[in-house]
Short mmCIF file of C-alpha atoms and ligand atoms in Angstrom, two decimals:
data_model
loop_
_atom_site.label_atom_id
_atom_site.label_comp_id
_atom_site.label_asym_id
_atom_site.label_seq_id
_atom_site.Cartn_x
_atom_site.Cartn_y
_atom_site.Cartn_z
CA UNK Q 22 8.26 -23.27 2.70
CA UNK Q 23 5.53 -21.33 4.30
CA UNK Q 24 5.77 -17.72 2.62
CA UNK Q 25 4.74 -14.72 4.59
CA UNK Q 26 1.90 -13.97 2.13
CA UNK Q 27 0.37 -15.58 -0.90
CA UNK Q 28 -2.67 -15.36 -3.29
CA UNK Q 29 -5.92 -17.21 -2.98
CA UNK Q 30 -7.08 -18.43 -6.38
CA UNK Q 31 -10.13 -20.41 -6.89
CA UNK Q 32 -11.85 -22.13 -9.96
CA UNK Q 33 -14.17 -19.20 -10.38
CA UNK Q 34 -11.14 -16.89 -10.69
CA UNK Q 35 -9.70 -19.13 -13.27
CA UNK Q 36 -12.87 -19.48 -15.42
CA UNK Q 37 -13.18 -15.59 -15.26
CA UNK Q 38 -9.82 -15.19 -16.97
CA UNK Q 39 -10.60 -17.94 -19.47
CA UNK Q 40 -13.80 -16.21 -20.34
CA UNK Q 41 -11.70 -12.92 -21.44
CA UNK Q 42 -9.05 -15.17 -23.22
CA UNK Q 43 -11.97 -16.34 -25.64
CA UNK Q 44 -13.50 -12.99 -26.00
CA UNK Q 45 -12.65 -10.11 -28.55
CA UNK Q 46 -10.53 -8.01 -26.16
CA UNK Q 47 -7.54 -9.04 -24.16
CA UNK Q 48 -6.99 -5.21 -23.39
CA UNK Q 49 -8.95 -1.98 -23.65
CA UNK Q 50 -12.19 -4.03 -23.54
CA UNK Q 51 -15.11 -3.68 -21.35
CA UNK Q 52 -13.61 -5.57 -18.37
CA UNK Q 53 -11.54 -3.00 -17.25
CA UNK Q 54 -14.16 -0.23 -16.91
CA UNK Q 55 -16.36 -3.00 -15.09
CA UNK Q 56 -13.61 -3.73 -12.64
CA UNK Q 57 -13.21 0.09 -11.99
CA UNK Q 58 -16.83 0.62 -11.21
CA UNK Q 59 -17.03 -2.18 -9.14
CA UNK Q 60 -13.97 -0.85 -6.95
CA UNK Q 61 -15.36 2.59 -6.93
CA UNK Q 62 -18.61 1.41 -5.61
CA UNK Q 63 -17.27 -0.87 -3.23
CA UNK Q 64 -15.24 1.92 -1.55
CA UNK Q 65 -17.71 4.59 -2.10
CA UNK Q 66 -15.49 6.76 -4.42
CA UNK Q 67 -16.65 8.55 -7.41
CA UNK Q 68 -14.02 7.31 -9.78
CA UNK Q 69 -11.65 4.42 -9.77
CA UNK Q 70 -8.81 4.19 -12.64
CA UNK Q 71 -7.09 0.91 -13.00
CA UNK Q 72 -3.33 0.76 -13.64
CA UNK Q 73 -0.70 -1.99 -14.17
CA UNK Q 74 0.56 -1.48 -10.75
CA UNK Q 75 0.26 0.63 -7.55
CA UNK Q 76 3.69 2.08 -8.27
CA UNK Q 77 2.15 3.58 -11.58
CA UNK Q 78 -0.75 4.45 -9.66
CA UNK Q 79 1.22 6.56 -7.29
CA UNK Q 80 3.33 8.08 -10.13
CA UNK Q 81 0.42 9.38 -12.01
CA UNK Q 82 -1.08 10.65 -8.80
CA UNK Q 83 1.81 12.87 -8.11
CA UNK Q 84 1.79 14.04 -11.67
CA UNK Q 85 -2.07 14.77 -11.51
CA UNK Q 86 -1.41 16.75 -8.46
CA UNK Q 87 1.33 18.52 -10.35
CA UNK Q 88 4.00 17.35 -8.19
CA UNK Q 89 7.31 18.54 -9.77
CA UNK Q 90 10.90 19.78 -9.68
CA UNK Q 91 11.19 22.06 -6.43
CA UNK Q 92 8.29 20.53 -4.80
CA UNK Q 93 8.50 18.68 -1.49
CA UNK Q 94 6.62 15.57 -0.74
CA UNK Q 95 6.52 14.00 2.83
CA UNK Q 96 6.00 10.24 3.61
CA UNK Q 97 6.60 7.61 6.12
CA UNK Q 98 10.03 5.92 6.17
CA UNK Q 99 8.40 2.50 7.07
CA UNK Q 100 7.05 1.78 3.64
CA UNK Q 101 7.87 -0.11 0.39
CA UNK Q 102 10.40 2.14 -1.53
CA UNK Q 103 7.88 2.63 -4.36
CA UNK Q 104 5.89 5.13 -2.18
CA UNK Q 105 8.73 7.73 -2.05
CA UNK Q 106 10.09 6.75 -5.53
CA UNK Q 107 6.74 7.97 -7.03
CA UNK Q 108 7.62 11.50 -6.04
CA UNK Q 109 11.15 11.40 -7.12
CA UNK Q 110 10.04 10.22 -10.57
CA UNK Q 111 8.50 13.68 -10.72
CA UNK Q 112 11.67 15.31 -9.80
CA UNK Q 113 10.45 16.35 -6.34
CA UNK Q 114 12.37 16.03 -3.03
CA UNK Q 115 11.35 13.55 -0.27
CA UNK Q 116 11.30 13.92 3.31
CA UNK Q 117 10.19 11.42 6.17
CA UNK Q 118 8.03 11.87 9.05
CA UNK Q 119 8.63 9.50 11.91
CA UNK Q 120 6.22 6.79 12.98
CA UNK Q 121 4.10 5.93 15.92
CA UNK Q 122 5.49 3.16 17.94
CA UNK Q 123 2.11 1.44 18.64
CA UNK Q 124 0.22 1.62 15.29
CA UNK Q 125 3.50 1.67 13.19
CA UNK Q 126 1.93 4.39 10.89
CA UNK Q 127 3.15 8.09 10.48
CA UNK Q 128 3.00 9.73 13.77
CA UNK Q 129 0.35 12.58 13.81
CA UNK Q 130 2.29 14.24 16.63
CA UNK Q 131 5.60 14.06 14.74
CA UNK Q 132 3.74 15.40 11.52
CA UNK Q 133 2.36 18.38 13.39
CA UNK Q 134 5.95 19.34 14.84
CA UNK Q 135 7.57 18.97 11.72
CA UNK Q 136 4.69 21.12 9.74
CA UNK Q 137 5.18 23.72 12.46
CA UNK Q 138 9.01 23.84 11.91
CA UNK Q 139 8.63 23.74 8.13
CA UNK Q 140 6.22 26.68 8.25
CA UNK Q 141 8.76 28.83 10.30
CA UNK Q 142 11.37 27.86 7.78
CA UNK Q 143 9.21 28.42 4.71
CA UNK Q 144 9.43 24.73 3.45
CA UNK Q 145 6.21 23.23 3.96
CA UNK Q 146 5.26 20.15 1.73
CA UNK Q 147 2.99 20.22 -1.32
CA UNK Q 148 2.04 16.59 -0.66
CA UNK Q 149 2.01 13.96 1.96
CA UNK Q 150 1.74 10.24 1.07
CA UNK Q 151 0.44 8.44 3.85
CA UNK Q 152 0.68 4.64 4.17
CA UNK Q 153 -1.82 2.42 5.86
CA UNK Q 154 0.59 0.07 7.34
CA UNK Q 155 -0.26 -3.35 7.12
CA UNK Q 156 -3.85 -2.43 6.46
CA UNK Q 157 -4.22 -0.25 9.54
CA UNK Q 158 -5.72 3.06 8.39
CA UNK Q 159 -3.93 6.42 9.42
CA UNK Q 160 -6.02 8.80 11.48
CA UNK Q 161 -7.28 10.43 8.28
CA UNK Q 162 -9.46 13.14 9.86
CA UNK Q 163 -6.56 14.39 11.85
CA UNK Q 164 -4.37 14.30 8.82
CA UNK Q 165 -6.93 16.18 6.65
CA UNK Q 166 -7.30 18.96 9.18
CA UNK Q 167 -3.59 19.49 9.13
CA UNK Q 168 -3.60 19.39 5.35
CA UNK Q 169 -6.00 22.35 5.28
CA UNK Q 170 -4.46 24.33 8.05
CA UNK Q 171 -0.82 23.90 6.14
CA UNK Q 172 -2.12 23.60 2.58
CA UNK Q 173 -0.96 20.37 1.37
CA UNK Q 174 -2.50 17.76 -0.65
CA UNK Q 175 -2.90 13.98 0.69
CA UNK Q 176 -2.55 10.72 -1.13
CA UNK Q 177 -3.22 7.48 0.67
CA UNK Q 178 -1.00 4.66 -0.33
CA UNK Q 179 -3.43 1.95 0.73
CA UNK Q 180 -1.59 -0.72 -1.07
CA UNK Q 181 -2.02 -3.00 2.19
CA UNK Q 182 -5.46 -1.77 3.09
CA UNK Q 183 -8.17 -2.67 0.38
CA UNK Q 184 -11.24 -3.92 2.52
CA UNK Q 185 -10.08 -2.01 5.81
CA UNK Q 186 -12.06 0.84 7.20
CA UNK Q 187 -11.58 4.17 8.87
CA UNK Q 188 -14.31 5.17 11.23
CA UNK Q 189 -16.57 2.54 9.67
CA UNK Q 190 -15.83 3.84 6.13
CA UNK Q 191 -14.15 1.74 3.56
CA UNK Q 192 -10.65 2.84 2.97
CA UNK Q 193 -10.63 4.12 -0.66
CA UNK Q 194 -13.77 6.53 -0.09
CA UNK Q 195 -11.20 9.45 -0.31
CA UNK Q 196 -13.23 11.23 2.41
CA UNK Q 197 -10.29 12.68 3.63
CA UNK Q 198 -7.60 12.59 0.91
CA UNK Q 199 -7.14 13.61 -2.83
CA UNK Q 200 -6.52 10.13 -4.19
CA UNK Q 201 -6.20 6.46 -2.63
CA UNK Q 202 -3.94 3.72 -4.15
CA UNK Q 203 -4.43 0.03 -4.06
CA UNK Q 204 -1.94 -2.74 -5.09
CA UNK Q 205 -3.10 -6.07 -6.62
CA UNK Q 206 0.32 -7.80 -6.28
CA UNK Q 207 -0.29 -11.45 -5.39
CA UNK Q 208 0.61 -10.77 -1.77
CA UNK Q 209 -1.78 -7.98 -1.22
CA UNK Q 210 -5.43 -8.21 -0.41
CA UNK Q 211 -6.73 -9.09 -3.85
CA UNK Q 212 -4.69 -9.71 -6.91
CA UNK Q 213 -4.68 -9.41 -10.45
CA UNK Q 214 -1.03 -10.75 -11.14
CA UNK Q 215 0.45 -7.07 -11.34
CA UNK Q 216 -2.00 -4.24 -10.95
CA UNK Q 217 -3.04 -1.27 -9.05
CA UNK Q 218 -5.88 1.48 -9.03
CA UNK Q 219 -6.24 4.90 -8.19
CA UNK Q 220 -9.52 6.27 -6.58
CA UNK Q 221 -10.71 9.89 -6.30
CA UNK Q 222 -13.72 11.99 -5.74
CA UNK Q 223 -12.39 14.52 -7.98
CA UNK Q 224 -13.28 14.15 -11.63
CA UNK Q 225 -10.72 16.43 -12.98
CA UNK Q 226 -7.91 14.48 -11.12
CA UNK Q 227 -9.61 11.26 -12.43
CA UNK Q 228 -9.39 12.65 -16.11
CA UNK Q 229 -5.84 13.48 -15.90
CA UNK Q 230 -4.70 10.14 -14.38
CA UNK Q 231 -6.74 8.22 -16.95
CA UNK Q 232 -5.09 10.35 -19.67
CA UNK Q 233 -1.60 9.80 -18.53
CA UNK Q 234 -2.25 6.01 -18.37
CA UNK Q 235 -2.46 5.98 -22.23
CA UNK Q 236 0.31 8.27 -23.35
CA UNK Q 237 -1.27 11.74 -22.45
CA UNK Q 238 -3.61 11.04 -25.44
CA UNK Q 239 -7.26 12.27 -25.56
CA UNK Q 240 -10.03 11.39 -27.88
CA UNK Q 241 -12.48 13.78 -26.12
CA UNK Q 242 -12.83 16.94 -28.29
CA UNK Q 243 -13.75 19.04 -25.20
CA UNK Q 244 -10.06 18.20 -23.67
CA UNK Q 245 -8.55 18.98 -27.25
CA UNK Q 246 -6.59 22.17 -28.07
CA UNK Q 247 -7.89 24.12 -30.99
CA UNK Q 248 -10.15 21.49 -32.10
CA UNK Q 249 -11.55 22.20 -35.47
CA UNK Q 250 -14.88 20.66 -36.19
CA UNK Q 251 -13.86 19.37 -39.62
CA UNK Q 252 -11.35 16.93 -38.05
CA UNK Q 253 -11.61 13.18 -39.16
CA UNK Q 254 -13.00 10.36 -37.00
CA UNK Q 255 -9.33 9.18 -36.74
CA UNK Q 256 -8.38 12.35 -34.79
CA UNK Q 257 -6.86 12.35 -31.28
CA UNK Q 258 -4.23 14.54 -29.50
CA UNK Q 259 -1.49 14.01 -27.15
CA UNK Q 260 -1.60 16.60 -24.53
CA UNK Q 261 0.82 15.51 -21.89
CA UNK Q 262 3.69 13.09 -21.84
CA UNK Q 263 2.01 10.14 -20.57
CA UNK Q 264 2.74 6.23 -20.35
CA UNK Q 265 1.36 3.04 -21.13
CA UNK Q 266 0.32 2.05 -17.62
CA UNK Q 267 -2.93 0.11 -18.51
CA UNK Q 268 -4.29 -3.08 -16.85
CA UNK Q 269 -5.23 -5.78 -19.24
CA UNK Q 270 -8.68 -7.02 -19.36
CA UNK Q 271 -7.37 -10.53 -18.56
CA UNK Q 272 -6.04 -9.04 -15.21
CA UNK Q 273 -9.34 -7.03 -14.46
CA UNK Q 274 -11.35 -10.23 -14.97
CA UNK Q 275 -9.39 -11.79 -12.19
CA UNK Q 276 -9.76 -8.60 -10.22
CA UNK Q 277 -13.64 -8.61 -10.43
CA UNK Q 278 -13.71 -12.25 -9.35
CA UNK Q 279 -11.14 -11.71 -6.40
CA UNK Q 280 -13.25 -8.66 -5.28
CA UNK Q 281 -16.26 -10.63 -4.63
CA UNK Q 282 -14.10 -12.52 -1.83
CA UNK Q 283 -12.28 -9.47 -0.45
CA UNK Q 284 -14.69 -9.27 2.72
CA UNK Q 285 -14.05 -13.01 3.26
CA UNK Q 286 -10.20 -12.44 3.00
CA UNK Q 287 -10.34 -9.74 5.58
CA UNK Q 288 -12.53 -11.90 8.00
CA UNK Q 289 -10.07 -14.97 7.53
CA UNK Q 290 -7.05 -12.52 8.12
CA UNK Q 291 -8.51 -11.19 11.28
CA UNK Q 292 -9.37 -14.68 12.72
CA UNK Q 293 -5.69 -15.87 12.03
CA UNK Q 294 -4.65 -12.48 13.71
CA UNK Q 295 -6.63 -13.29 16.77
CA UNK Q 296 -5.06 -16.74 17.03
CA UNK Q 297 -1.53 -15.07 16.93
CA UNK Q 298 -2.45 -12.80 19.49
CA UNK Q 299 -3.59 -15.55 21.79
CA UNK Q 300 -0.20 -17.13 21.27
CA UNK Q 301 1.85 -14.10 21.72
CA UNK Q 302 3.10 -13.18 25.20
CA UNK Q 303 4.65 -10.02 26.15
CA UNK Q 304 7.93 -11.79 26.81
CA UNK Q 305 7.94 -12.52 22.77
CA UNK Q 306 6.84 -9.15 21.70
CA UNK Q 307 3.92 -6.90 20.68
CA UNK Q 308 1.94 -6.48 17.76
CA UNK Q 309 0.56 -3.55 15.72
CA UNK Q 310 -2.13 -1.87 17.99
CA UNK Q 311 -5.66 -1.46 16.35
CA UNK Q 312 -6.88 2.21 17.14
CA UNK Q 313 -10.54 2.49 17.88
CA UNK Q 314 -10.93 4.35 14.38
CA UNK Q 315 -9.56 1.30 12.55
CA UNK Q 316 -10.88 -1.97 11.17
CA UNK Q 317 -7.51 -3.32 9.78
CA UNK Q 318 -7.44 -5.59 6.55
CA UNK Q 319 -4.20 -7.16 8.10
CA UNK Q 320 -2.16 -7.49 4.88
CA UNK Q 321 0.70 -8.10 7.34
CA UNK Q 322 1.06 -9.49 10.62
CA UNK Q 323 4.02 -7.73 12.13
CA UNK Q 324 5.55 -8.37 15.69
CA UNK Q 325 7.91 -6.21 17.54
CA UNK Q 326 10.17 -8.49 19.26
CA UNK Q 327 10.97 -8.28 22.92
CA UNK Q 328 14.71 -9.06 22.16
CA UNK Q 329 15.70 -8.45 25.73
CA UNK Q 330 13.33 -11.09 27.05
CA UNK Q 331 14.14 -13.55 24.14
CA UNK Q 332 17.81 -12.90 24.89
CA UNK Q 333 19.06 -13.04 21.32
CA UNK Q 334 19.21 -10.68 18.14
CA UNK Q 335 16.74 -10.28 15.60
CA UNK Q 336 18.85 -12.14 12.98
CA UNK Q 337 18.92 -15.17 15.09
CA UNK Q 338 15.11 -15.45 15.01
CA UNK Q 339 14.85 -14.83 11.41
CA UNK Q 340 17.47 -17.58 10.68
CA UNK Q 341 15.78 -20.01 12.95
CA UNK Q 342 12.27 -19.63 11.44
CA UNK Q 343 13.54 -19.54 7.99
CA UNK Q 344 15.72 -22.83 8.70
CA UNK Q 345 12.28 -24.34 10.08
CA UNK Q 346 10.50 -23.53 6.70
CA UNK Q 347 8.88 -20.25 7.74
CA UNK Q 348 9.78 -17.48 5.17
CA UNK Q 349 9.42 -14.52 7.60
CA UNK Q 350 10.23 -11.29 6.23
CA UNK Q 351 10.75 -7.64 7.55
CA UNK Q 352 8.61 -4.89 6.45
CA UNK Q 353 10.32 -2.39 5.96
CA UNK Q 354 14.06 -1.16 6.11
CA UNK Q 355 13.42 2.49 6.53
CA UNK Q 356 13.53 3.92 3.04
CA UNK Q 357 16.15 6.47 3.87
CA UNK Q 358 18.67 3.64 4.82
CA UNK Q 359 18.65 2.56 1.08
CA UNK Q 360 21.85 3.69 -0.75
CA UNK Q 361 19.67 5.52 -3.38
CA UNK Q 362 18.16 7.60 -0.80
CA UNK Q 363 21.57 8.23 1.31
CA UNK Q 364 22.89 9.49 -1.91
CA UNK Q 365 20.16 11.74 -2.82
CA UNK Q 366 19.93 13.96 0.28
CA UNK Q 367 19.48 11.43 3.07
CA UNK Q 368 22.93 10.54 4.39
CA UNK Q 369 22.17 11.94 7.72
CA UNK Q 370 18.39 11.10 8.02
CA UNK Q 371 17.73 9.03 11.29
CA UNK Q 372 14.38 8.88 12.76
CA UNK Q 373 14.51 7.17 16.31
CA UNK Q 374 11.11 5.65 16.27
CA UNK Q 375 11.55 4.13 12.67
CA UNK Q 376 14.88 2.93 13.55
CA UNK Q 377 13.64 1.29 16.83
CA UNK Q 378 10.84 -0.36 14.95
CA UNK Q 379 13.20 -1.72 12.20
CA UNK Q 380 15.61 -3.28 14.88
CA UNK Q 381 12.65 -5.27 16.43
CA UNK Q 382 10.29 -6.04 13.69
CA UNK Q 383 9.34 -9.39 12.18
CA UNK Q 384 6.55 -10.15 9.73
CA UNK Q 385 5.11 -13.70 10.31
CA UNK Q 386 3.36 -15.55 7.72
CA UNK Q 387 -0.34 -14.61 7.24
CA UNK Q 388 -2.75 -15.48 4.43
CA UNK Q 389 -6.13 -17.08 4.23
CA UNK Q 390 -5.46 -20.92 4.25
CA UNK Q 391 -2.63 -20.70 6.83
CA UNK Q 392 -2.76 -23.64 9.16
CA UNK Q 393 -3.41 -23.16 12.97
CA UNK Q 394 -0.68 -25.58 13.77
CA UNK Q 395 1.67 -23.41 11.61
CA UNK Q 396 0.79 -20.52 13.63
CA UNK Q 397 1.77 -22.34 16.98
CA UNK Q 398 4.93 -23.66 15.48
CA UNK Q 399 5.86 -20.30 14.28
CA UNK Q 400 5.41 -18.56 17.70
CA UNK Q 401 6.91 -21.40 19.55
CA UNK Q 402 9.99 -21.17 17.19
CA UNK Q 403 10.43 -17.54 18.09
CA UNK Q 404 11.06 -18.24 21.83
CA UNK Q 405 12.35 -21.71 21.61
CA UNK Q 406 15.87 -22.22 20.15
CA UNK Q 407 15.88 -25.99 20.36
CA UNK Q 408 12.64 -26.59 18.40
CA UNK Q 409 9.41 -28.42 19.11
CA UNK Q 410 10.80 -31.87 19.60
CA UNK Q 411 13.04 -30.78 22.45
CA UNK Q 412 10.12 -29.77 24.64
CA UNK Q 413 9.53 -33.69 25.46
C1 PLP T 28 3.13 -3.28 -2.94
C2 PLP T 28 3.22 -1.92 -2.38
C3 PLP T 28 3.49 -0.88 -3.48
C4 PLP T 28 3.71 -1.24 -4.79
O1 PLP T 28 2.77 -1.94 -5.35
P1 PLP T 28 3.17 -2.56 -6.74
O2 PLP T 28 1.59 -2.85 -7.34
O3 PLP T 28 3.74 -3.73 -6.66
O4 PLP T 28 3.50 -1.61 -7.67
C5 PLP T 28 3.61 0.51 -3.07
N1 PLP T 28 3.44 0.78 -1.66
C6 PLP T 28 3.41 -0.28 -0.77
C7 PLP T 28 3.11 0.22 0.76
C8 PLP T 28 3.15 -1.67 -0.97
O5 PLP T 28 3.15 -2.51 -0.19
#
């Protein structure tokens, strides 16, 4: 079975993990801060805080931005549920902004319209979480200008976009956002097994995320409440209700080793995408447009199927590919369609572009190491119901 994505582990990765296993610290040792500094400098951000998942990173990012009960958070409906869930964990309400039919990201035009309406109705969002779909950056400059005009904060859910660029600057620089989040799940750009990272240029936000990662505890006397100089060396204080969202040093070692190959991974993925694009004809469908400001990391290769020309429904194509050993997927079911969201204020939500996208989307296998012949067979299988052999 060929999956839609998979990790790439070499001997160096394995050695890096073994080294930590033989060292003094399996967690809370030196490798986590080293991994953080490597990622921060790769992206050009002041601080990076390692977490045990991107979900945790999104949750703490929302908390650090004081998202709470009564607040409104906006995001894209075409994302993994974790993006929206992070705001719901904080007690906020979610609203969805429709997507752009060419680049599959949140539509800046739809965002503008929704903001103008919200302003007139006195219900502007506190926070917008943008998603760099499949590794293609949103137009962050335009979004940042809107955030200043309407007064909302911005988190980049860059779970797909490590190694990608926006206007030739690495995603994660936080040039146009408060916080950027990466995921290190095995299907993502680099992996630590499970893991995530929050990046920011705001040192106060970084300190808050760091504290929430470890139970809300501080050992820094400058942060303490009513610190008395005669307190003993054991002293610490819990300031907020935090969590245990820490990454282990075992995981961080894998991350450090993987990060060395990130640029190679992006190049390999982009070459595979070029091959796919040569094989795809408009009769089969179209793929995500790469805007002039974007250099995509291509975490996913998504095709919008031309179902009219193909003459069958989406499900038939999925079942055919799966029966031939290609584990295609669909990223994503619009978040508001899930029963949880339908039961929590979204029974009526229907965004036309998100729906259209959903009814035509298919994610084809893409990972460094995918074979050229598989790409040919996959594309052929989409348009050829009888299979490769029947051609002869
Ligand atoms: C994978 C993913 C997440 C969650 O990442 P985890 O590290 O698995 O928690 C969040 N948002 C998006 C867009 C993702 O693809």
